[in-house]
Amino acid sequence: ILAAYQDPEPRVRQEVDALRKMWYARFDHLQVHTPDPAFDTMVNTWNAYNCFITFVWSRAASLIYCGLRNGYGYRDTVQDIQGILHLEPEMACEKIRFMLSAQVDNGGGLPLVKFTHNPGHEDTPDDPSYVKETGHPAYRADDALWLFPTVYKYVAETGNLAFLQEVIPFANRGSATVYEHLKRAVQFSLDHLGPHGLPAGLYADWNDCLRLGANGESSFVAMQFYYALSILRQFAAKLGRAEDAAWLDGLLAEYRGKIQTLCWDGDRYIRGFTEAGERIGAAADPEANLWLNPQSWSVISGLAGREQAEAAMEQVYTRLNTPYGAVLMDPPYHAHAFDGALAVIYNPGTKENAGIFSQTQGWLILAEALRGCGERAYTYFAENAPAAQNDRAEVRHLEPYCYGQFTEGPASKHFGRSQVHWLTGTASTVMVGCVEGILGLRPDLDGLRLAPAIPREWTGFTMDKDFRGCRLHIRVENPDHRESGFTSLTVNGQAMPDAYIPAALLTPETDICLVL
Ligand code: IFM
């Protein structure tokens, strides 16, 4: 190596050029030009770069965040894939295969996928050897459920329905098609229900600090489960699995009813039930009586009705939001934590004890955008975006181009200080919030829906996007200062009845104009 670099010119220059070309080629798959330079620089370059870094390294390489972990966290890695899917779908697909091969044949995900992962031959949380080596004694409730949106986004981005029929090994033994892997993930949740019939919280759900156990239940997982069912239902229809479709319709109706009856508390969704059967996150609780994730996920999962969504998201805005983003819950735990509320070990306002998680902020952006509330979606983006905080760098402390895991909330004396940069779940959820949410690029199995949700002051913006082998040149016009909506859409000059572009109409260079 030393010999090769003995004479830095021209070798070093050539390599820097090649590196630059490689990155710009990746970023070029989506470039947007909006009236906000901070938004553009994040989506076009820095958030994208952050996404690739977390995609490659997960949480494994950081000296700050669990640098000694001996593998990939299941939920984190499956979520990270979503951040690069719109830029490098085939690179994403390789990782999806890998993560499917880390799913146990009972449908659960391995909490930690070892760096030495050997599909078909792995031990599992049921084996003492796995527990000893990884330190993970049990399954988590959410791990395999992250596969649904990730696989869906890949298939929708590429149109590659055949992927669902690809055979992939399980972690411990046997193999099955991708579609069957997903069915097993549904079965895993059905096999781990709590006393009310909602998915049990097990060792953790997304929140590492909520240990709800086999008899406690998580509304967040219940919503993920509901969302998973609706995605599998779409796949079943495409693959002509009539029996599965009927089974899934039944489950969707059953779980919609259960979640609405058990988890809606007048103006918010509760966070779940403890092992003792007490509600978590109900309005009358002295602490942690309002939680962010069940509100945003009630919208993302498609579960909340319009009025419920409005009430729940209004609670988020008035009770949880701050100039630096929305806290995870409020008030923080201090004197009333139940046994599984591990967050109480953190100072109020930090980490899972009412810190502002940038990752959950991404879901908030997406939820508001899905409701067509562009002003709110953009507000949630701006208050947390690194590039929009250069006037408070001395408070934020992190690099101005990279997301942190969390920002300290109002209960902390360091309110506004961000922590744990680079390897966090944030990059991908904010990317999805911006691309699918604010920019409204929403591929589905048959084409692309265009549903931007933007600040009213934007009079328009443009995007160049690669999609299923074609280059889309998209112009969005907003002459009436709306935050979302549809007046007209043309595809290569042809008027469309709504804001939907069927894949069959795409040409190598497709000109699209949407008027809000
Ligand atoms: O979801 C987790 C993640 O897996 C690791 N960091 C913290 C998040 C919230 O607890």
Coordinates of C-alpha atoms and ligand atoms in Angstrom, one line a residue:
I1 CA 0.0 0.0 0.0
L2 CA 2.8 2.4 0.9
A3 CA 4.5 1.8 -2.4
A4 CA 1.2 2.4 -4.3
Y5 CA 0.8 5.8 -2.6
Q6 CA 4.5 6.8 -2.6
D7 CA 3.8 9.5 -5.2
P8 CA 0.5 11.0 -4.2
E9 CA -0.1 12.7 -7.5
P10 CA -1.9 11.6 -9.5
R11 CA -3.0 8.5 -7.6
V12 CA -4.6 10.3 -4.7
R13 CA -6.4 12.8 -6.9
Q14 CA -7.7 10.0 -9.1
E15 CA -9.1 8.2 -6.1
V16 CA -10.7 11.2 -4.6
D17 CA -12.3 11.9 -8.0
A18 CA -13.5 8.3 -8.2
L19 CA -14.9 8.5 -4.7
R20 CA -16.7 11.7 -5.4
K21 CA -18.2 10.2 -8.6
M22 CA -19.4 7.2 -6.7
W23 CA -21.2 9.3 -4.1
Y24 CA -22.7 11.7 -6.6
A25 CA -23.9 8.8 -8.8
R26 CA -25.7 7.4 -5.8
F27 CA -27.3 10.7 -4.8
D28 CA -28.2 11.5 -8.4
H29 CA -31.0 8.9 -8.3
L30 CA -33.1 11.5 -6.5
Q31 CA -32.3 15.2 -6.6
V32 CA -34.8 17.8 -5.5
H33 CA -34.9 21.6 -5.8
T34 CA -37.3 23.3 -3.3
P35 CA -37.4 26.8 -2.0
D36 CA -35.5 25.6 1.2
P37 CA -31.8 25.1 0.8
A38 CA -31.6 23.3 4.2
F39 CA -34.2 20.8 3.1
D40 CA -32.4 20.3 -0.3
T41 CA -29.0 19.8 1.2
M42 CA -30.3 17.2 3.7
V43 CA -32.4 15.2 1.2
N44 CA -29.9 15.5 -1.7
T45 CA -26.7 15.0 0.2
W46 CA -26.3 14.8 3.9
N47 CA -29.2 12.8 5.1
A48 CA -28.6 10.5 2.1
Y49 CA -25.0 10.1 3.1
N50 CA -26.0 9.5 6.8
C51 CA -28.4 6.8 5.5
F52 CA -25.7 5.0 3.6
I53 CA -23.3 5.1 6.6
T54 CA -26.0 3.6 8.9
F55 CA -27.0 1.1 6.2
V56 CA -23.5 -0.2 5.9
W57 CA -22.4 -0.1 9.6
S58 CA -25.7 -0.3 11.4
R59 CA -24.9 0.4 15.1
A60 CA -21.8 -1.7 14.9
A61 CA -18.8 0.6 14.2
S62 CA -19.5 3.6 16.3
L63 CA -17.1 4.3 19.2
I64 CA -19.9 6.2 20.8
Y65 CA -22.9 4.0 20.3
C66 CA -22.4 0.4 21.4
G67 CA -19.1 0.1 19.6
L68 CA -18.5 -3.3 21.1
R69 CA -21.6 -5.0 19.8
N70 CA -20.8 -8.2 18.1
G71 CA -23.5 -8.1 15.5
Y72 CA -26.4 -6.2 13.8
G73 CA -29.5 -5.3 15.7
Y74 CA -32.5 -6.7 13.8
R75 CA -34.9 -3.9 14.0
D76 CA -32.3 -1.2 13.4
T77 CA -30.8 -2.8 10.3
V78 CA -34.2 -3.6 8.7
Q79 CA -35.2 0.0 9.2
D80 CA -32.0 1.4 7.9
I81 CA -32.6 -0.3 4.6
Q82 CA -35.5 2.0 4.0
G83 CA -33.2 5.1 3.9
I84 CA -31.4 4.1 0.8
L85 CA -34.1 2.2 -1.0
H86 CA -35.1 5.0 -3.3
L87 CA -31.4 5.5 -4.2
E88 CA -30.0 2.0 -4.5
P89 CA -32.8 -0.5 -4.5
E90 CA -30.7 -3.5 -5.4
M91 CA -28.1 -2.8 -2.8
A92 CA -31.1 -2.6 -0.4
C93 CA -32.4 -5.9 -1.6
E94 CA -29.2 -7.7 -0.8
K95 CA -29.5 -6.6 2.8
I96 CA -33.2 -7.5 2.9
R97 CA -32.2 -11.0 1.8
F98 CA -29.6 -11.1 4.6
M99 CA -32.1 -10.0 7.2
L100 CA -34.7 -12.5 6.1
S101 CA -32.0 -15.1 6.5
A102 CA -31.7 -13.9 10.1
Q103 CA -35.4 -14.6 10.8
V104 CA -36.0 -17.7 12.9
D105 CA -38.4 -20.3 11.5
N106 CA -40.9 -19.4 14.2
G107 CA -41.2 -16.0 12.5
G108 CA -39.3 -13.9 15.0
G109 CA -36.2 -12.0 14.2
L110 CA -32.8 -12.8 15.9
P111 CA -32.4 -9.8 18.2
L112 CA -28.8 -9.6 17.3
V113 CA -27.5 -11.0 14.0
K114 CA -23.9 -12.0 14.6
F115 CA -21.1 -10.8 12.3
T116 CA -20.4 -14.4 11.6
H117 CA -24.1 -15.1 10.6
N118 CA -24.4 -18.5 9.0
P119 CA -28.0 -18.9 7.7
G120 CA -29.6 -22.2 8.4
H121 CA -27.2 -23.0 11.2
E122 CA -27.7 -20.3 13.9
D123 CA -28.8 -20.8 17.4
T124 CA -31.6 -18.6 18.7
P125 CA -32.8 -16.9 21.9
D126 CA -34.2 -20.3 22.9
D127 CA -30.6 -21.6 23.1
P128 CA -28.3 -20.8 26.1
S129 CA -25.4 -20.6 23.6
Y130 CA -27.1 -17.7 21.8
V131 CA -27.9 -15.9 25.0
K132 CA -24.3 -16.3 26.2
E133 CA -22.7 -15.1 23.1
T134 CA -25.0 -12.2 22.3
G135 CA -26.4 -11.1 25.7
H136 CA -29.9 -11.2 24.3
P137 CA -32.0 -13.5 26.5
A138 CA -35.4 -13.3 24.6
Y139 CA -37.2 -12.3 21.5
R140 CA -38.4 -8.7 21.0
A141 CA -41.9 -8.1 19.9
D142 CA -41.2 -5.8 16.9
D143 CA -38.2 -7.2 15.1
A144 CA -39.7 -9.1 12.3
L145 CA -42.6 -6.7 11.9
W146 CA -40.1 -4.1 10.4
L147 CA -39.7 -6.4 7.4
F148 CA -43.2 -5.5 6.1
P149 CA -42.7 -1.9 5.2
T150 CA -39.1 -2.5 4.1
V151 CA -40.1 -5.4 1.7
Y152 CA -43.1 -3.4 0.5
K153 CA -41.0 -0.3 -0.2
Y154 CA -38.5 -2.4 -2.2
V155 CA -41.2 -4.2 -4.3
A156 CA -43.0 -0.9 -4.9
E157 CA -39.9 1.0 -5.9
T158 CA -38.7 -1.7 -8.3
G159 CA -42.0 -3.4 -9.4
N160 CA -40.1 -6.7 -8.7
L161 CA -43.0 -8.8 -7.5
A162 CA -41.0 -12.0 -8.3
F163 CA -38.9 -11.2 -5.2
L164 CA -41.9 -12.4 -3.1
Q165 CA -41.4 -15.9 -4.5
E166 CA -37.6 -16.0 -3.9
V167 CA -36.6 -18.8 -1.5
I168 CA -34.4 -17.6 1.4
P169 CA -33.2 -19.7 4.3
F170 CA -34.3 -19.1 7.9
A171 CA -31.6 -18.4 10.5
N172 CA -31.8 -21.8 12.3
R173 CA -33.2 -24.3 9.8
G174 CA -35.2 -24.7 6.6
S175 CA -36.1 -22.1 4.0
A176 CA -39.2 -20.5 2.4
T177 CA -40.3 -17.9 0.0
V178 CA -40.1 -14.2 1.0
Y179 CA -43.9 -14.3 1.1
E180 CA -43.9 -17.2 3.5
H181 CA -41.3 -15.5 5.7
L182 CA -43.7 -12.7 6.1
K183 CA -46.6 -15.0 6.9
R184 CA -44.4 -16.6 9.6
A185 CA -43.8 -13.1 11.1
V186 CA -47.5 -12.6 11.3
Q187 CA -47.7 -16.0 13.0
F188 CA -45.0 -15.0 15.5
S189 CA -47.2 -12.2 16.7
L190 CA -50.3 -14.4 16.8
D191 CA -48.3 -16.9 18.9
H192 CA -47.3 -14.2 21.4
L193 CA -50.5 -12.4 22.4
G194 CA -51.2 -11.0 25.8
P195 CA -54.3 -11.3 28.0
H196 CA -56.3 -8.7 26.1
G197 CA -55.4 -10.4 22.8
L198 CA -53.0 -7.7 21.7
P199 CA -49.4 -8.5 20.7
A200 CA -47.3 -9.0 23.9
G201 CA -44.5 -6.5 24.5
L202 CA -41.9 -9.3 25.3
Y203 CA -38.4 -8.2 26.0
A204 CA -38.8 -4.9 24.2
D205 CA -40.7 -3.3 21.4
W206 CA -39.1 -0.4 19.4
N207 CA -38.5 1.2 22.8
D208 CA -35.6 -0.6 24.4
C209 CA -36.7 0.7 27.8
L210 CA -40.2 -0.8 27.8
R211 CA -40.0 -4.3 29.0
L212 CA -43.7 -5.4 28.9
G213 CA -43.1 -9.1 29.1
A214 CA -45.2 -12.0 27.8
N215 CA -48.3 -10.7 29.7
G216 CA -47.9 -7.0 29.0
E217 CA -49.1 -5.6 25.7
S218 CA -47.8 -2.9 23.3
S219 CA -50.1 -0.7 21.3
F220 CA -47.2 0.3 19.1
V221 CA -46.6 -3.4 18.2
A222 CA -50.3 -3.8 17.7
M223 CA -50.3 -1.0 15.2
Q224 CA -47.2 -2.4 13.4
F225 CA -49.0 -5.7 13.3
Y226 CA -52.1 -4.1 11.8
Y227 CA -49.9 -2.4 9.2
A228 CA -48.1 -5.7 8.5
L229 CA -51.5 -7.4 7.9
S230 CA -52.5 -4.7 5.4
I231 CA -49.3 -5.1 3.5
L232 CA -49.4 -8.8 3.4
R233 CA -53.1 -8.5 2.2
Q234 CA -51.9 -6.5 -0.8
F235 CA -49.2 -9.1 -1.6
A236 CA -51.8 -11.9 -1.2
A237 CA -54.0 -10.2 -3.8
K238 CA -51.2 -9.7 -6.3
L239 CA -50.1 -13.4 -5.9
G240 CA -53.7 -14.6 -6.2
R241 CA -53.7 -16.2 -2.7
A242 CA -57.5 -16.0 -2.2
E243 CA -57.4 -18.1 0.9
D244 CA -54.7 -16.0 2.6
A245 CA -56.6 -12.8 1.5
A246 CA -59.7 -14.0 3.3
W247 CA -57.7 -15.0 6.4
L248 CA -56.0 -11.5 6.4
D249 CA -59.3 -9.7 6.0
G250 CA -60.6 -11.5 9.0
L251 CA -57.5 -10.6 11.0
L252 CA -57.6 -7.0 9.9
A253 CA -61.2 -6.6 11.1
E254 CA -60.5 -8.4 14.3
Y255 CA -57.4 -6.3 15.3
R256 CA -58.8 -3.0 14.1
G257 CA -61.7 -3.6 16.5
K258 CA -59.4 -4.8 19.4
I259 CA -57.0 -1.9 19.1
Q260 CA -59.7 0.7 18.8
T261 CA -61.6 -0.7 21.7
L262 CA -58.7 -1.2 24.0
C263 CA -56.2 1.5 23.1
W264 CA -58.3 4.7 22.2
D265 CA -58.6 6.9 25.2
G266 CA -60.8 9.8 24.0
D267 CA -58.1 12.0 22.5
R268 CA -55.0 9.7 22.3
Y269 CA -53.9 6.1 21.9
I270 CA -52.5 4.6 25.0
R271 CA -49.0 2.9 25.0
G272 CA -50.2 -0.5 26.1
F273 CA -50.7 -2.6 29.2
T274 CA -48.4 -3.7 32.0
E275 CA -48.1 -7.3 33.1
A276 CA -50.5 -6.4 35.9
G277 CA -53.0 -5.3 33.4
E278 CA -52.7 -1.5 34.1
R279 CA -53.0 0.9 31.2
I280 CA -49.8 2.8 30.2
G281 CA -50.2 6.3 28.8
A282 CA -53.8 6.9 29.7
A283 CA -54.9 10.5 30.2
A284 CA -55.3 10.2 34.0
D285 CA -51.8 8.7 34.7
P286 CA -49.6 10.9 36.8
E287 CA -46.5 10.4 34.6
A288 CA -46.0 9.3 31.0
N289 CA -49.7 10.0 30.2
L290 CA -49.1 10.9 26.6
W291 CA -46.8 8.9 24.2
L292 CA -45.6 10.0 20.8
N293 CA -45.3 6.7 18.9
P294 CA -48.9 5.4 19.2
Q295 CA -50.2 8.7 17.9
S296 CA -47.9 8.9 14.8
W297 CA -48.2 5.1 14.2
S298 CA -52.0 5.2 14.4
V299 CA -51.8 7.3 11.2
I300 CA -48.9 5.5 9.5
S301 CA -50.6 2.1 10.1
G302 CA -53.9 3.4 8.6
L303 CA -55.7 2.5 11.8
A304 CA -56.9 5.9 13.1
G305 CA -60.1 7.4 11.7
R306 CA -59.8 11.1 10.5
E307 CA -61.1 12.6 13.7
Q308 CA -59.0 10.3 15.9
A309 CA -55.9 11.2 13.9
E310 CA -56.7 14.9 14.2
A311 CA -57.2 14.7 18.0
A312 CA -54.1 12.5 18.6
M313 CA -51.8 14.6 16.4
E314 CA -53.1 17.8 18.0
Q315 CA -52.2 16.4 21.4
V316 CA -48.7 15.7 20.1
Y317 CA -48.4 19.3 18.8
T318 CA -49.6 21.0 21.9
R319 CA -48.2 18.6 24.6
L320 CA -45.1 17.0 23.2
N321 CA -43.7 19.3 20.6
T322 CA -40.8 21.7 21.4
P323 CA -38.6 24.0 19.3
Y324 CA -36.2 21.0 18.9
G325 CA -38.8 18.3 18.1
A326 CA -41.3 16.2 20.0
V327 CA -40.5 14.4 23.2
L328 CA -41.1 10.7 23.4
M329 CA -43.6 11.0 26.2
D330 CA -44.7 13.4 28.9
P331 CA -44.3 13.9 31.8
P332 CA -41.0 11.9 32.3
Y333 CA -40.9 9.0 34.7
H334 CA -39.7 9.8 38.1
A335 CA -41.9 8.5 41.0
H336 CA -44.5 6.4 39.2
A337 CA -42.6 4.1 36.9
F338 CA -43.9 0.5 36.7
D339 CA -41.4 -2.4 36.8
G340 CA -40.9 -2.6 33.1
A341 CA -40.5 1.2 32.6
L342 CA -36.7 1.0 32.4
A343 CA -36.5 4.6 31.1
V344 CA -36.6 5.8 34.7
I345 CA -32.9 5.1 35.0
Y346 CA -32.3 8.1 32.7
N347 CA -32.4 11.6 33.9
P348 CA -35.7 13.3 32.8
G349 CA -35.4 14.7 29.3
T350 CA -32.8 12.3 28.2
K351 CA -33.0 9.1 26.0
E352 CA -36.2 7.1 26.4
N353 CA -37.2 9.1 29.5
A354 CA -38.8 12.0 27.6
G355 CA -35.9 12.8 25.3
I356 CA -36.5 14.0 21.8
F357 CA -35.7 11.0 19.6
S358 CA -34.8 12.1 16.1
Q359 CA -36.0 8.8 14.8
T360 CA -39.5 9.2 16.1
Q361 CA -39.5 12.7 14.6
G362 CA -39.2 11.1 11.2
W363 CA -42.4 9.1 11.8
L364 CA -44.0 12.3 12.9
I365 CA -43.1 14.0 9.7
L366 CA -44.5 11.1 7.7
A367 CA -47.7 10.9 9.8
E368 CA -48.5 14.6 9.3
A369 CA -47.7 14.4 5.6
L370 CA -49.9 11.3 5.1
R371 CA -52.7 13.4 6.6
G372 CA -52.0 16.1 4.0
C373 CA -50.7 18.5 6.8
G374 CA -47.7 20.0 5.0
E375 CA -47.2 22.9 7.4
R376 CA -46.9 20.5 10.4
A377 CA -44.8 18.0 8.5
Y378 CA -42.4 20.7 7.5
T379 CA -42.3 22.2 11.0
Y380 CA -41.3 18.9 12.4
F381 CA -38.6 18.5 9.7
A382 CA -37.2 22.0 10.3
E383 CA -37.1 22.0 14.1
N384 CA -34.9 18.9 14.1
A385 CA -32.9 19.2 10.8
P386 CA -29.1 19.6 11.4
A387 CA -28.8 22.0 8.5
A388 CA -31.5 24.2 9.9
Q389 CA -29.9 24.7 13.2
N390 CA -26.7 26.6 12.5
D391 CA -28.1 29.5 14.4
R392 CA -28.1 27.4 17.6
A393 CA -25.0 25.2 17.0
E394 CA -23.7 26.1 20.5
V395 CA -26.8 24.5 21.9
R396 CA -27.1 21.5 19.6
H397 CA -23.4 20.6 19.7
L398 CA -23.4 18.0 16.9
E399 CA -22.1 18.4 13.4
P400 CA -24.5 20.5 11.3
Y401 CA -24.9 17.8 8.7
C402 CA -25.6 14.7 10.7
Y403 CA -28.5 13.5 12.8
G404 CA -28.1 12.5 16.4
Q405 CA -30.0 9.8 18.2
F406 CA -31.8 12.2 20.6
T407 CA -31.9 15.7 21.7
E408 CA -32.4 16.5 25.4
G409 CA -35.9 17.6 26.1
P410 CA -37.3 20.4 28.2
A411 CA -37.0 18.4 31.4
S412 CA -33.2 18.4 31.1
K413 CA -31.1 21.4 32.0
H414 CA -29.3 20.9 28.6
F415 CA -32.5 21.2 26.6
G416 CA -31.6 21.3 22.9
R417 CA -28.3 19.5 23.2
S418 CA -28.1 16.5 20.7
Q419 CA -26.4 13.3 21.5
V420 CA -25.1 10.1 19.8
H421 CA -24.3 11.1 16.2
W422 CA -24.2 9.1 13.0
L423 CA -25.2 5.5 13.8
T424 CA -28.8 5.9 14.9
G425 CA -32.2 5.0 13.5
T426 CA -32.9 8.6 12.6
A427 CA -31.3 9.0 9.2
S428 CA -33.7 6.5 7.5
T429 CA -37.0 7.5 9.2
V430 CA -36.4 11.2 8.5
M431 CA -35.5 10.3 4.9
V432 CA -38.7 8.4 4.5
G433 CA -40.6 11.3 6.2
C434 CA -39.1 13.7 3.7
V435 CA -39.3 11.6 0.5
E436 CA -42.5 9.8 0.9
G437 CA -44.0 12.4 3.2
I438 CA -43.2 15.9 2.3
L439 CA -42.1 15.3 -1.3
G440 CA -45.0 12.8 -1.6
L441 CA -43.2 10.2 -3.7
R442 CA -45.2 7.2 -2.9
P443 CA -44.6 4.2 -5.1
D444 CA -47.0 1.3 -4.8
L445 CA -47.3 -2.0 -6.5
D446 CA -48.7 -0.6 -9.8
G447 CA -47.0 2.8 -10.1
L448 CA -46.3 6.0 -8.3
R449 CA -48.6 8.2 -6.4
L450 CA -47.6 11.9 -6.1
A451 CA -48.9 13.4 -2.9
P452 CA -46.7 16.2 -1.6
A453 CA -47.4 17.8 1.7
I454 CA -45.5 21.1 1.8
P455 CA -45.5 24.5 3.5
R456 CA -48.0 26.8 2.0
E457 CA -45.4 29.3 1.1
W458 CA -43.7 27.0 -1.4
T459 CA -45.0 28.0 -4.8
G460 CA -43.5 24.9 -6.3
F461 CA -40.5 22.6 -6.6
T462 CA -38.9 20.1 -9.0
M463 CA -37.5 16.6 -8.6
D464 CA -35.5 14.3 -10.9
K465 CA -35.9 10.7 -9.9
D466 CA -34.9 7.3 -11.3
F467 CA -37.8 4.9 -11.1
R468 CA -38.1 1.4 -12.6
G469 CA -35.5 2.1 -15.2
C470 CA -36.9 5.5 -16.2
R471 CA -35.9 9.1 -15.4
L472 CA -38.8 11.1 -14.1
H473 CA -38.6 14.9 -14.3
I474 CA -41.3 16.1 -11.9
R475 CA -42.6 19.7 -11.5
V476 CA -45.0 20.5 -8.7
E477 CA -46.8 23.8 -8.9
N478 CA -48.6 25.4 -6.0
P479 CA -50.1 28.6 -7.3
D480 CA -52.8 28.7 -4.6
H481 CA -50.5 28.2 -1.7
R482 CA -52.0 24.9 -0.6
E483 CA -50.3 22.4 1.8
S484 CA -51.4 19.3 -0.2
G485 CA -54.1 18.4 -2.7
F486 CA -54.7 17.8 -6.4
T487 CA -55.9 20.0 -9.2
S488 CA -54.3 18.3 -12.2
L489 CA -51.5 15.9 -13.3
T490 CA -50.0 15.4 -16.7
V491 CA -47.7 12.6 -17.7
N492 CA -45.8 13.4 -20.9
G493 CA -48.6 15.9 -21.6
Q494 CA -51.4 13.4 -21.0
A495 CA -53.9 14.5 -18.4
M496 CA -54.6 12.0 -15.6
P497 CA -57.7 11.6 -13.5
D498 CA -55.9 11.8 -10.2
A499 CA -52.4 12.2 -8.8
Y500 CA -51.3 8.7 -9.8
I501 CA -48.9 7.6 -12.5
P502 CA -49.4 4.0 -13.6
A503 CA -46.1 2.2 -14.3
A504 CA -47.3 1.4 -17.8
L505 CA -47.2 5.1 -18.8
L506 CA -43.5 5.6 -17.9
T507 CA -41.1 6.3 -20.7
P508 CA -37.3 6.5 -20.5
E509 CA -37.5 10.3 -19.9
T510 CA -40.9 11.0 -18.3
D511 CA -42.1 14.6 -17.8
I512 CA -44.6 15.0 -15.1
C513 CA -46.4 18.1 -13.9
L514 CA -48.6 18.1 -10.8
V515 CA -50.6 21.2 -9.8
L516 CA -51.8 21.2 -6.2
Ligands
IFM1 O1 -35.3 1.2 18.9 C1 -34.1 1.4 19.7 C2 -32.9 1.0 18.9 O2 -33.0 -0.4 18.5 C3 -31.7 1.2 19.6 N1 -31.6 2.6 20.1 C4 -32.7 3.1 20.9 C5 -34.0 2.8 20.2 C6 -35.2 3.2 21.1 O3 -35.1 2.5 22.3

